[in-house]
CSV table of C-alpha atoms in Angstrom, one decimal:
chain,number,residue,atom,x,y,z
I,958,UNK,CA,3.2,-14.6,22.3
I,959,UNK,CA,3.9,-11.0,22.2
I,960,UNK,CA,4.0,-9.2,18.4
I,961,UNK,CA,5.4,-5.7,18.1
I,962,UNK,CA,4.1,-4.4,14.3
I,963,UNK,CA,5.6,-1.2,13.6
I,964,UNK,CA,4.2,1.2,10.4
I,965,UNK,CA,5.6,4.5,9.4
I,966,UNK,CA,4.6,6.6,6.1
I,967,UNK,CA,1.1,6.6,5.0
I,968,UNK,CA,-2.2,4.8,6.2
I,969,UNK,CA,-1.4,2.3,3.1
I,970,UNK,CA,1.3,0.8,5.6
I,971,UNK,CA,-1.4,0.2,8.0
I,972,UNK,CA,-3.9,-1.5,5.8
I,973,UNK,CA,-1.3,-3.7,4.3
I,974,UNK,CA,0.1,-5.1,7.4
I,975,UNK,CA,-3.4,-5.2,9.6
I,976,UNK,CA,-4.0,-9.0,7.8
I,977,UNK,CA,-1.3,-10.7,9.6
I,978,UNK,CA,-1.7,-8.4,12.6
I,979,UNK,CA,-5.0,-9.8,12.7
I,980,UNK,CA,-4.7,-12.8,12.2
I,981,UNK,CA,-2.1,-13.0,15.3
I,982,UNK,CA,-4.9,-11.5,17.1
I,983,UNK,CA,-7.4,-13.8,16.2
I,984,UNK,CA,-4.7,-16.7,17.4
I,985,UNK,CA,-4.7,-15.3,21.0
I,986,UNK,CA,-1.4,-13.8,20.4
I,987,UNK,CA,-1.0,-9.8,22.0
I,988,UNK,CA,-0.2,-7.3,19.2
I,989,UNK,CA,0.5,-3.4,19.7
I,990,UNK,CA,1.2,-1.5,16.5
I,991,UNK,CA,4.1,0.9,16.9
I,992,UNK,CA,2.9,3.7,14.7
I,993,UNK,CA,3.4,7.3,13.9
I,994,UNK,CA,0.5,10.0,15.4
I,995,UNK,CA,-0.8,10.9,11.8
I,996,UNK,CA,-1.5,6.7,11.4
I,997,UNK,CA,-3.2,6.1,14.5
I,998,UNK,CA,-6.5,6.7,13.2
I,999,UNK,CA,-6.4,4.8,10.6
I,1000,UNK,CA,-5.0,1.7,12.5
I,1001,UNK,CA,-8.0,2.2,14.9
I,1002,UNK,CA,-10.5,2.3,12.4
I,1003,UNK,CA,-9.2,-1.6,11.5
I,1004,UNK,CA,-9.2,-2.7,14.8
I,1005,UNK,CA,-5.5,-2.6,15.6
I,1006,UNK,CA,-4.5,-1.9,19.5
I,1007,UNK,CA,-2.0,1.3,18.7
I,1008,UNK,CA,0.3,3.2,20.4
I,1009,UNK,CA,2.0,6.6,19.1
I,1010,UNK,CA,5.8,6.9,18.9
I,1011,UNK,CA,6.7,9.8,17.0
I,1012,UNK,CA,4.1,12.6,16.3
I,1013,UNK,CA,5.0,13.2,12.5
I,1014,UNK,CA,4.6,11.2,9.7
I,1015,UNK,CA,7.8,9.2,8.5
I,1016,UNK,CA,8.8,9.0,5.1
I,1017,UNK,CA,10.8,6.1,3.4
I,1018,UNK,CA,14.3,7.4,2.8
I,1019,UNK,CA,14.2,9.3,6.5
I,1020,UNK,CA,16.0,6.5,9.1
I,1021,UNK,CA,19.0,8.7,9.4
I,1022,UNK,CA,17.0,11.8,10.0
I,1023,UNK,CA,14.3,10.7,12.8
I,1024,UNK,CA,16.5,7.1,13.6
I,1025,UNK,CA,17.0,7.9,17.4
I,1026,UNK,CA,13.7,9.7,18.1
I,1027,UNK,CA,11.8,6.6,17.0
I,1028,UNK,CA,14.7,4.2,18.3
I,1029,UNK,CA,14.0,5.8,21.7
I,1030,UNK,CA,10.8,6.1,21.6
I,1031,UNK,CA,10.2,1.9,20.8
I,1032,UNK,CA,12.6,1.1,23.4
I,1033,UNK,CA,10.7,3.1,26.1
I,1034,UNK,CA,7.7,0.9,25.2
I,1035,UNK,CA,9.3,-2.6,25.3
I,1036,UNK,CA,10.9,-1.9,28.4
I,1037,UNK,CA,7.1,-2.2,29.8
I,1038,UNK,CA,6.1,-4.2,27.5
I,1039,UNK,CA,8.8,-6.7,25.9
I,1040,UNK,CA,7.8,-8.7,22.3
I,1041,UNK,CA,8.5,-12.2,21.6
I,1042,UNK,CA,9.0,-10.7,18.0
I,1043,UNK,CA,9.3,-7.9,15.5
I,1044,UNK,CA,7.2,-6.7,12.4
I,1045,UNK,CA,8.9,-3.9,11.0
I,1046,UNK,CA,8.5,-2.7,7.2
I,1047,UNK,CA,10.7,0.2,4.8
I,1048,UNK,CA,12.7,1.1,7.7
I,1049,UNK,CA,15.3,-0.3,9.1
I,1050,UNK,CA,14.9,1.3,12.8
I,1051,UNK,CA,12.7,-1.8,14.1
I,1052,UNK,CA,15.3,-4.1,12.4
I,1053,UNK,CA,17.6,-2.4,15.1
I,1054,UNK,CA,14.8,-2.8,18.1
I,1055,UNK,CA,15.1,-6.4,17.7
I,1056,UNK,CA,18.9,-6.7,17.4
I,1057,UNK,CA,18.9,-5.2,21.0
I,1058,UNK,CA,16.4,-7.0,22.4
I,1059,UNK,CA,17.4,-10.0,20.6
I,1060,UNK,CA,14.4,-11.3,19.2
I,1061,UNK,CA,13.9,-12.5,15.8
I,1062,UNK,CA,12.8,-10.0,13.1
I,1063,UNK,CA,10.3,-9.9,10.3
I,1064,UNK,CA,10.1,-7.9,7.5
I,1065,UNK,CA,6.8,-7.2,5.3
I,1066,UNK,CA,6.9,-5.4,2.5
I,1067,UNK,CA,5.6,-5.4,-1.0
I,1068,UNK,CA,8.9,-5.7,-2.9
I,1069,UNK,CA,8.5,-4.8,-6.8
I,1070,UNK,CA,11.0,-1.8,-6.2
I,1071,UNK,CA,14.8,-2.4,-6.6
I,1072,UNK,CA,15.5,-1.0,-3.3
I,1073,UNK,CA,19.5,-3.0,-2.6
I,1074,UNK,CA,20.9,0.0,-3.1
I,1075,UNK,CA,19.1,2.6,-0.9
I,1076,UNK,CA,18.7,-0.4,2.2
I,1077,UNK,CA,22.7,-0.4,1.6
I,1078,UNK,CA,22.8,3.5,2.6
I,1079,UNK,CA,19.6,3.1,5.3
I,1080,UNK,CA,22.0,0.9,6.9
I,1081,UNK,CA,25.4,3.1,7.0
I,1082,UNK,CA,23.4,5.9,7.8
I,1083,UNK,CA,22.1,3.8,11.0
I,1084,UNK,CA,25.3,3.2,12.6
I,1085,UNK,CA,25.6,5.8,15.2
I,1086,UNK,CA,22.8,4.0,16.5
I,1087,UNK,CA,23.8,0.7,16.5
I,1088,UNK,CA,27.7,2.1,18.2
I,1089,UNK,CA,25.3,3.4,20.9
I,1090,UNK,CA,23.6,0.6,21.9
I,1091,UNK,CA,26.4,-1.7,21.8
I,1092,UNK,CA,26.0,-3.8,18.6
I,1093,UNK,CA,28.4,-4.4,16.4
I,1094,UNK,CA,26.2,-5.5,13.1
I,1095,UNK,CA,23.2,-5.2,12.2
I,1096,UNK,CA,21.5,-9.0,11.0
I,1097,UNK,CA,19.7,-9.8,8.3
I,1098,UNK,CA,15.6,-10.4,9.2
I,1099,UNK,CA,14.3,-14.1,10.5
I,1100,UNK,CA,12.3,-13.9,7.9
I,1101,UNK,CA,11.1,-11.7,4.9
I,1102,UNK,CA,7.4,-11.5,4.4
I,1103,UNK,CA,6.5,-10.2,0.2
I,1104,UNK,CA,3.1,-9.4,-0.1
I,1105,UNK,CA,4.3,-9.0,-4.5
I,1106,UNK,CA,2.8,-11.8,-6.1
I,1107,UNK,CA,5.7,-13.9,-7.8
I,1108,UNK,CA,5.0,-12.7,-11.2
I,1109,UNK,CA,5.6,-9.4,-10.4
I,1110,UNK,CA,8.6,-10.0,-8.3
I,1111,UNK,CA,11.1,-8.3,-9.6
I,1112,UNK,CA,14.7,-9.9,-11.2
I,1113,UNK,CA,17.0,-10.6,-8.3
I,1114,UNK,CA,14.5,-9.7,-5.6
I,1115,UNK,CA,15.6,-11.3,-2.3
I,1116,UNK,CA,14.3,-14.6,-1.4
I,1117,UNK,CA,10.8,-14.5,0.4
I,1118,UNK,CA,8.1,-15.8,2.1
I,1119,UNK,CA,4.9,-14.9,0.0
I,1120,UNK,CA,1.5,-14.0,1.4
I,1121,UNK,CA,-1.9,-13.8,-0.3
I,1122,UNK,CA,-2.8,-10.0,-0.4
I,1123,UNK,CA,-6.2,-9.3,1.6
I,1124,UNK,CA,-7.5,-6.2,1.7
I,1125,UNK,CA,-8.0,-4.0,4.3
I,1126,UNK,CA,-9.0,-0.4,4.8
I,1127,UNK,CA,-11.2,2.1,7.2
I,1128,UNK,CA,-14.8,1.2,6.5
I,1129,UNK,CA,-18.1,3.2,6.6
I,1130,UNK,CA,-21.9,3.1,6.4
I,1131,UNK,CA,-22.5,0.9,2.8
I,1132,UNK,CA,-25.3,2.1,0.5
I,1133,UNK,CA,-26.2,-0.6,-2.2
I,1134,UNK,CA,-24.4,1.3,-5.4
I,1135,UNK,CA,-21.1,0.3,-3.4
I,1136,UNK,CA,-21.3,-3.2,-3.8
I,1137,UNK,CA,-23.2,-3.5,-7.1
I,1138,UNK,CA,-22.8,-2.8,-10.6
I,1139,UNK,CA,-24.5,-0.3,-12.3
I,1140,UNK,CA,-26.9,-1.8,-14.9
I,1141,UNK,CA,-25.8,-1.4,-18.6
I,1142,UNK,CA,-22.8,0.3,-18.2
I,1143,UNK,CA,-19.2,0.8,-17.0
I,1144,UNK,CA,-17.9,1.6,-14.7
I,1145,UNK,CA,-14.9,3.5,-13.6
I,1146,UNK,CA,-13.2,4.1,-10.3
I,1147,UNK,CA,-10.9,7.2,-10.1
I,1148,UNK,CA,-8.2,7.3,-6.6
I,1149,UNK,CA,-4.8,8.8,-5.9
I,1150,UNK,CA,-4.9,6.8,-2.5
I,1151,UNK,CA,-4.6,8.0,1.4
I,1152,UNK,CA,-1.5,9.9,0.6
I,1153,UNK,CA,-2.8,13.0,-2.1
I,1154,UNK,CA,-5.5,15.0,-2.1
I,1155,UNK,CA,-6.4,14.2,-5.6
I,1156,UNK,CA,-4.6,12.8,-8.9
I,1157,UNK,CA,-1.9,15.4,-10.1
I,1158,UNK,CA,-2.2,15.7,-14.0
I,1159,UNK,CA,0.2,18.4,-15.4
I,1160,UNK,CA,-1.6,20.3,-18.0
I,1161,UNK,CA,-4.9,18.2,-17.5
I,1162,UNK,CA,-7.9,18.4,-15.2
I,1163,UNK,CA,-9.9,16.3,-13.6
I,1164,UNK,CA,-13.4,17.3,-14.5
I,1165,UNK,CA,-11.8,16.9,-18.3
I,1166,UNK,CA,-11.1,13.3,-17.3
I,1167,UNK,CA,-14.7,12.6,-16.0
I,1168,UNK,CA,-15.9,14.5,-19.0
I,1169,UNK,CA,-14.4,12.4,-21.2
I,1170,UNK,CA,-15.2,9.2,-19.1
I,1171,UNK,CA,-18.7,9.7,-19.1
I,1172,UNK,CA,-18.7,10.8,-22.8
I,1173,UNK,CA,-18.4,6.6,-23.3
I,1174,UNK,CA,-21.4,6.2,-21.1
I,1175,UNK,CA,-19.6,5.0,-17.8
I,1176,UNK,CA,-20.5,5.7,-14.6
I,1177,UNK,CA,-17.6,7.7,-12.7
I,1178,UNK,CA,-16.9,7.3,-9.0
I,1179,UNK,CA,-14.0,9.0,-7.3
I,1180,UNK,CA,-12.7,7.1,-3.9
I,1181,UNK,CA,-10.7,10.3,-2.4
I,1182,UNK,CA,-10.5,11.5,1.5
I,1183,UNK,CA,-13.0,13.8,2.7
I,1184,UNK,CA,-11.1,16.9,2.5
I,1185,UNK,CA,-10.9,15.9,-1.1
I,1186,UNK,CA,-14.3,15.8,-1.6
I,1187,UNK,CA,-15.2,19.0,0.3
I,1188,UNK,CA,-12.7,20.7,-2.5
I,1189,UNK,CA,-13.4,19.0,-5.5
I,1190,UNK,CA,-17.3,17.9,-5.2
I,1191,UNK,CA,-18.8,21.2,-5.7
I,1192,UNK,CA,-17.3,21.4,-9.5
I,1193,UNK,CA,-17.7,17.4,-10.6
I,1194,UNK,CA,-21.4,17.5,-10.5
I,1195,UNK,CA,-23.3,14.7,-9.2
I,1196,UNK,CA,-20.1,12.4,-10.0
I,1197,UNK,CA,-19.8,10.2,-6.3
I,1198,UNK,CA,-17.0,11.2,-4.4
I,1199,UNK,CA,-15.4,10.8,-1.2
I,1200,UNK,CA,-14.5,8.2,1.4
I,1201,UNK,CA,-15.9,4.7,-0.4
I,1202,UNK,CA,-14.3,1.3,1.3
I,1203,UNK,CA,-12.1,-0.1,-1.9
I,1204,UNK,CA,-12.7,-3.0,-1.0
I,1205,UNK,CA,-16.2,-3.4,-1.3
I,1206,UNK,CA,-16.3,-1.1,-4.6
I,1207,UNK,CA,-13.9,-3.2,-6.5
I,1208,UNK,CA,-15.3,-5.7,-8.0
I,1209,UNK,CA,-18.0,-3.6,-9.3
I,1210,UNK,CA,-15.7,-1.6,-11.3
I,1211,UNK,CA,-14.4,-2.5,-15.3
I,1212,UNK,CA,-11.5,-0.2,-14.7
I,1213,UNK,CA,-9.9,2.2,-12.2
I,1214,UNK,CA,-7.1,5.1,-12.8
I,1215,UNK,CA,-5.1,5.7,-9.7
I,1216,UNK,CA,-1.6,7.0,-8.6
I,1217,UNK,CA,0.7,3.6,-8.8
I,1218,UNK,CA,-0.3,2.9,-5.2
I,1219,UNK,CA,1.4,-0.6,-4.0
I,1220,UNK,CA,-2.2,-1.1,-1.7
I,1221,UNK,CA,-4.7,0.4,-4.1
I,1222,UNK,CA,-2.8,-1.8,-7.5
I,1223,UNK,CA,-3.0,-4.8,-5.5
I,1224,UNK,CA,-6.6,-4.3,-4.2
I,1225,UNK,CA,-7.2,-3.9,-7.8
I,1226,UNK,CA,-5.5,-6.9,-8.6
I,1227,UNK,CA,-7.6,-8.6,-6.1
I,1228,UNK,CA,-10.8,-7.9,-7.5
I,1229,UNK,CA,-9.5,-8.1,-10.8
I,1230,UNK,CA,-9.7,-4.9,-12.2
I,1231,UNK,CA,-7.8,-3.9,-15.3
I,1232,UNK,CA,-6.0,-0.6,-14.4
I,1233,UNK,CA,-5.0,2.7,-16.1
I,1234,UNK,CA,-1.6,4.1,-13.6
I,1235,UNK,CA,0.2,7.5,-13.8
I,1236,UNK,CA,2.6,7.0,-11.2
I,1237,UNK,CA,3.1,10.5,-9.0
I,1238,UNK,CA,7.1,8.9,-7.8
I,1239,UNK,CA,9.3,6.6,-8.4
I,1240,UNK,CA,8.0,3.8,-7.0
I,1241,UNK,CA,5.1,4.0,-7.9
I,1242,UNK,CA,6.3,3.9,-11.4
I,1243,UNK,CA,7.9,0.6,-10.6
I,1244,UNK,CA,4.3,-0.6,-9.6
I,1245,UNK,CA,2.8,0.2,-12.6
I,1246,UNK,CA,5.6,-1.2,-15.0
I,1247,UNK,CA,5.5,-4.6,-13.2
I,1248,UNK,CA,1.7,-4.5,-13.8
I,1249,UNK,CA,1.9,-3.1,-17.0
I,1250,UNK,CA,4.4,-5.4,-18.1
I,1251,UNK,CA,2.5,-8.8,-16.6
I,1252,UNK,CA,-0.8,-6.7,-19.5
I,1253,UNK,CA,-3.0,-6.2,-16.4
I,1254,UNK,CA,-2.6,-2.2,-16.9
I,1255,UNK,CA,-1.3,0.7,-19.1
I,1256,UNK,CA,1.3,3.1,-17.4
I,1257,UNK,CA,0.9,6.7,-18.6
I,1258,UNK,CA,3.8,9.1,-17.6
I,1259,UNK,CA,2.5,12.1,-16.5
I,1260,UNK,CA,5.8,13.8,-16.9
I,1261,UNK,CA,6.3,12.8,-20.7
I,1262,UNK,CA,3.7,13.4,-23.1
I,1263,UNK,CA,3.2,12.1,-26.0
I,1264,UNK,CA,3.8,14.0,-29.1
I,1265,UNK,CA,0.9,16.1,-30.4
I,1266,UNK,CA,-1.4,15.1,-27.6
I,1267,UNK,CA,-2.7,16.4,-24.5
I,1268,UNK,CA,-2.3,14.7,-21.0
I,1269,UNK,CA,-6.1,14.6,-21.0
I,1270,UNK,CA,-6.4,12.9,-24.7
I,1271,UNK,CA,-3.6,10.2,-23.3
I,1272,UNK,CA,-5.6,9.5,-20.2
I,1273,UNK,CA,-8.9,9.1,-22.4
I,1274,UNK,CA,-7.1,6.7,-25.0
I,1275,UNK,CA,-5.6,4.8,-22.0
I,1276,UNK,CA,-9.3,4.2,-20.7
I,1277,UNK,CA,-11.3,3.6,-24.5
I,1278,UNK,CA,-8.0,0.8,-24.8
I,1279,UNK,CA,-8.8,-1.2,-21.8
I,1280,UNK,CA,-12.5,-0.7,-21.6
I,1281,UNK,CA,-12.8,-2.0,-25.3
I,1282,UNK,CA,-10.1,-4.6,-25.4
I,1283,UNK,CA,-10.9,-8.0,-22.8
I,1284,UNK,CA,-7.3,-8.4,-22.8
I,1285,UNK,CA,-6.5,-6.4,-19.8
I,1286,UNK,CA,-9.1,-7.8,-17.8
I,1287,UNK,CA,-8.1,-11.4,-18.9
I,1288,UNK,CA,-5.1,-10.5,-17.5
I,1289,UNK,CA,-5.7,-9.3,-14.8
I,1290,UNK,CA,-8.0,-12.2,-13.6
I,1291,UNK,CA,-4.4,-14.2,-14.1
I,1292,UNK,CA,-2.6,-12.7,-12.0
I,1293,UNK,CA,-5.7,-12.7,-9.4
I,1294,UNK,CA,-5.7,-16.1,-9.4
I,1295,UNK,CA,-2.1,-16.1,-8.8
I,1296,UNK,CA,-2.0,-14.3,-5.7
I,1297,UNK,CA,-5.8,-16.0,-4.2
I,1298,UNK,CA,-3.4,-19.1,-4.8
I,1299,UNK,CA,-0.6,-17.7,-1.7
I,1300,UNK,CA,-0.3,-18.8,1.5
I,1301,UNK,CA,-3.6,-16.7,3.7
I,1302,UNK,CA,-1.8,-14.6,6.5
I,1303,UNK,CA,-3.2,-17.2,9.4
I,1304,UNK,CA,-0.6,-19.5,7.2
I,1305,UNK,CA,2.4,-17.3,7.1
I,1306,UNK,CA,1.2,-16.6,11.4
I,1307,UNK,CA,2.4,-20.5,11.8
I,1308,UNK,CA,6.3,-19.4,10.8
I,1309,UNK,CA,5.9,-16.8,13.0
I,1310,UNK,CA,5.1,-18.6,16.1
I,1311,UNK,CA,8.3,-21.1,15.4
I,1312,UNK,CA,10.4,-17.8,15.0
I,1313,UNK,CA,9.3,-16.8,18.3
I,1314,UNK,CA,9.6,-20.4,19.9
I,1315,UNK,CA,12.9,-21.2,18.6
């Protein structure tokens, strides 16, 4: 069986979707992964057989504007090499790709976003393309893959197929502080993902934030892309930072404050660390609410500040709260347990290969 897995938008769309990729591979199945130039790195650096399509980044939101580019670009590549089947994600262009070569379609996604409305208009927007090739509609996906675990879903989420989350992401040289925790104290991990350079904190700072994190003794790491860490290192003092697998760091860490990534919260939740979000868009503030609300996290809104306090003494409340109160991480060990309790992706792989042999 053939697989086509296509990613657009950051390298977090490439680690969440290389389980299930894998695990086709690992079944003998071929996979490509369709993927934008800025992404191809990232997909090589988990093992995934890419090819490039377009050679900018796509953002969620964008069908309409870069729909026949990429269209044209995917069809060019199955006409040499023609999938049993389709893994597309936030856009809806792939969703078109296997309407005209008529083969079933998945969708994966993590869905804690109300996002109805805005695949309503993704749609619309996409019918020039669907008038040029000939189809009349466009049909709903084979099957929708959720990688949200069900207490998170959110009210009137679509039915779905859910999936245990596994993590995945680029890997490098380990040194033992990366997989074990520091004696005596806490410690906290500090990311704002693949997708920033570093956590934006209007009116704040980031060396006040380790400041004030090391002030209750814990030990401070910062998981941040190199270029980050050439910019930032110098003035953070012998703080770690720079490229550190998440994976592996983890489940040493007693809490981590991070940007309301979908990949890095439920990495988190994986490991089951308790986790301190200030979402930098919108739907990253629906992560964090949906992991707020479940008590596995505190949200703090970057954008309102509470009365008579700084961003900075907000942040630092946020972090004494969960360090000092087992409740978060009891929580969050819940809702672990919920999602190591999903069907693995070599599970899901199995509905899959009916799709494809129907």
């Amino acid at each position: 069986m053939k697989l086509l897995f296509t990613v657009g938008g950051s390298q977090a769309a490439v680690f969440g979707v290389a389980p299930l990729a894998a695990a086709a591979r690992n079944a003998g199945h071929e996979i490509l992964l369709a993927a934008d130039e800025p992404l191809i790195a990232a997909a090589a650096s988990v093992g995934l057989p890419a090819v490039c399509i377009t050679p900018e980044r796509m953002r969620y939101g964008q069908d309409s504007m870069t729909a026949a580019v990429r269209l044209d670009a995917l069809l060019e590549l199955t006409r040499t090499w023609t999938p049993n089947l389709v893994v597309g994600g936030l856009s809806h262009v792939p969703r078109v790709l296997a309407a005209r070569l008529k083969v079933p379609y998945v969708r994966h996604i993590w869905h804690i976003a109300p996002m109805a409305r805005r695949d309503r208009k993704a749609v619309e927007e996409l019918q020039p393309e669907l008038e040029r090739l000939g189809l009349t509609e466009l049909p709903a996906p084979d099957l929708f893959i959720d990688l949200c675990p069900p207490s998170l879903r959110p009210p009137g989420a679509p039915a779905a197929r859910s999936m245990r989350w596994v993590p995945r992401v680029s890997q490098r040289r380990l040194e033992p502080w990366m997989y074990t925790r520091p004696e005596g104290r806490d410690r906290v991990l500090i990311t704002a993902g693949t997708r920033n350079l570093m956590l934006d904190t209007p009116g704040s700072s980031l060396r006040k934030l380790v400041d004030e994190l090391t002030a209750t003794g814990a030990e401070v790491l910062i998981a941040a892309l190199p270029e980050a860490a050439e910019r930032y290192g110098p003035e953070l003092g012998d703080v770690r930072i720079g490229w550190i697998p998440l994976d592996v760091v983890a489940p040493t860490c007693d809490l981590a404050v991070h940007h309301g990534g979908a990949t890095t919260a439920m990495t988190l939740v994986n490991a089951g660390v308790p986790q301190l979000i200030m979402p930098d868009n919108g739907y990253g503030k629906a992560v964090a609410e949906a992991v707020a609300g479940f008590g596995a996290a505190l949200m703090v809104d970057r954008h309102r500040p509470e009365e008579g306090s700084t961003p900075d003494e907000v942040i630092a409340a946020g972090c004494r709260e969960i360090l000092s109160n087992p409740r978060y991480a009891e929580r969050t060990r819940t809702l672990a347990a919920e999602t190591a309790s999903l069907p693995t992706p070599a599970e899901v792989l199995r509905e899959l290969e009916a799709l494809a042999a129907a």
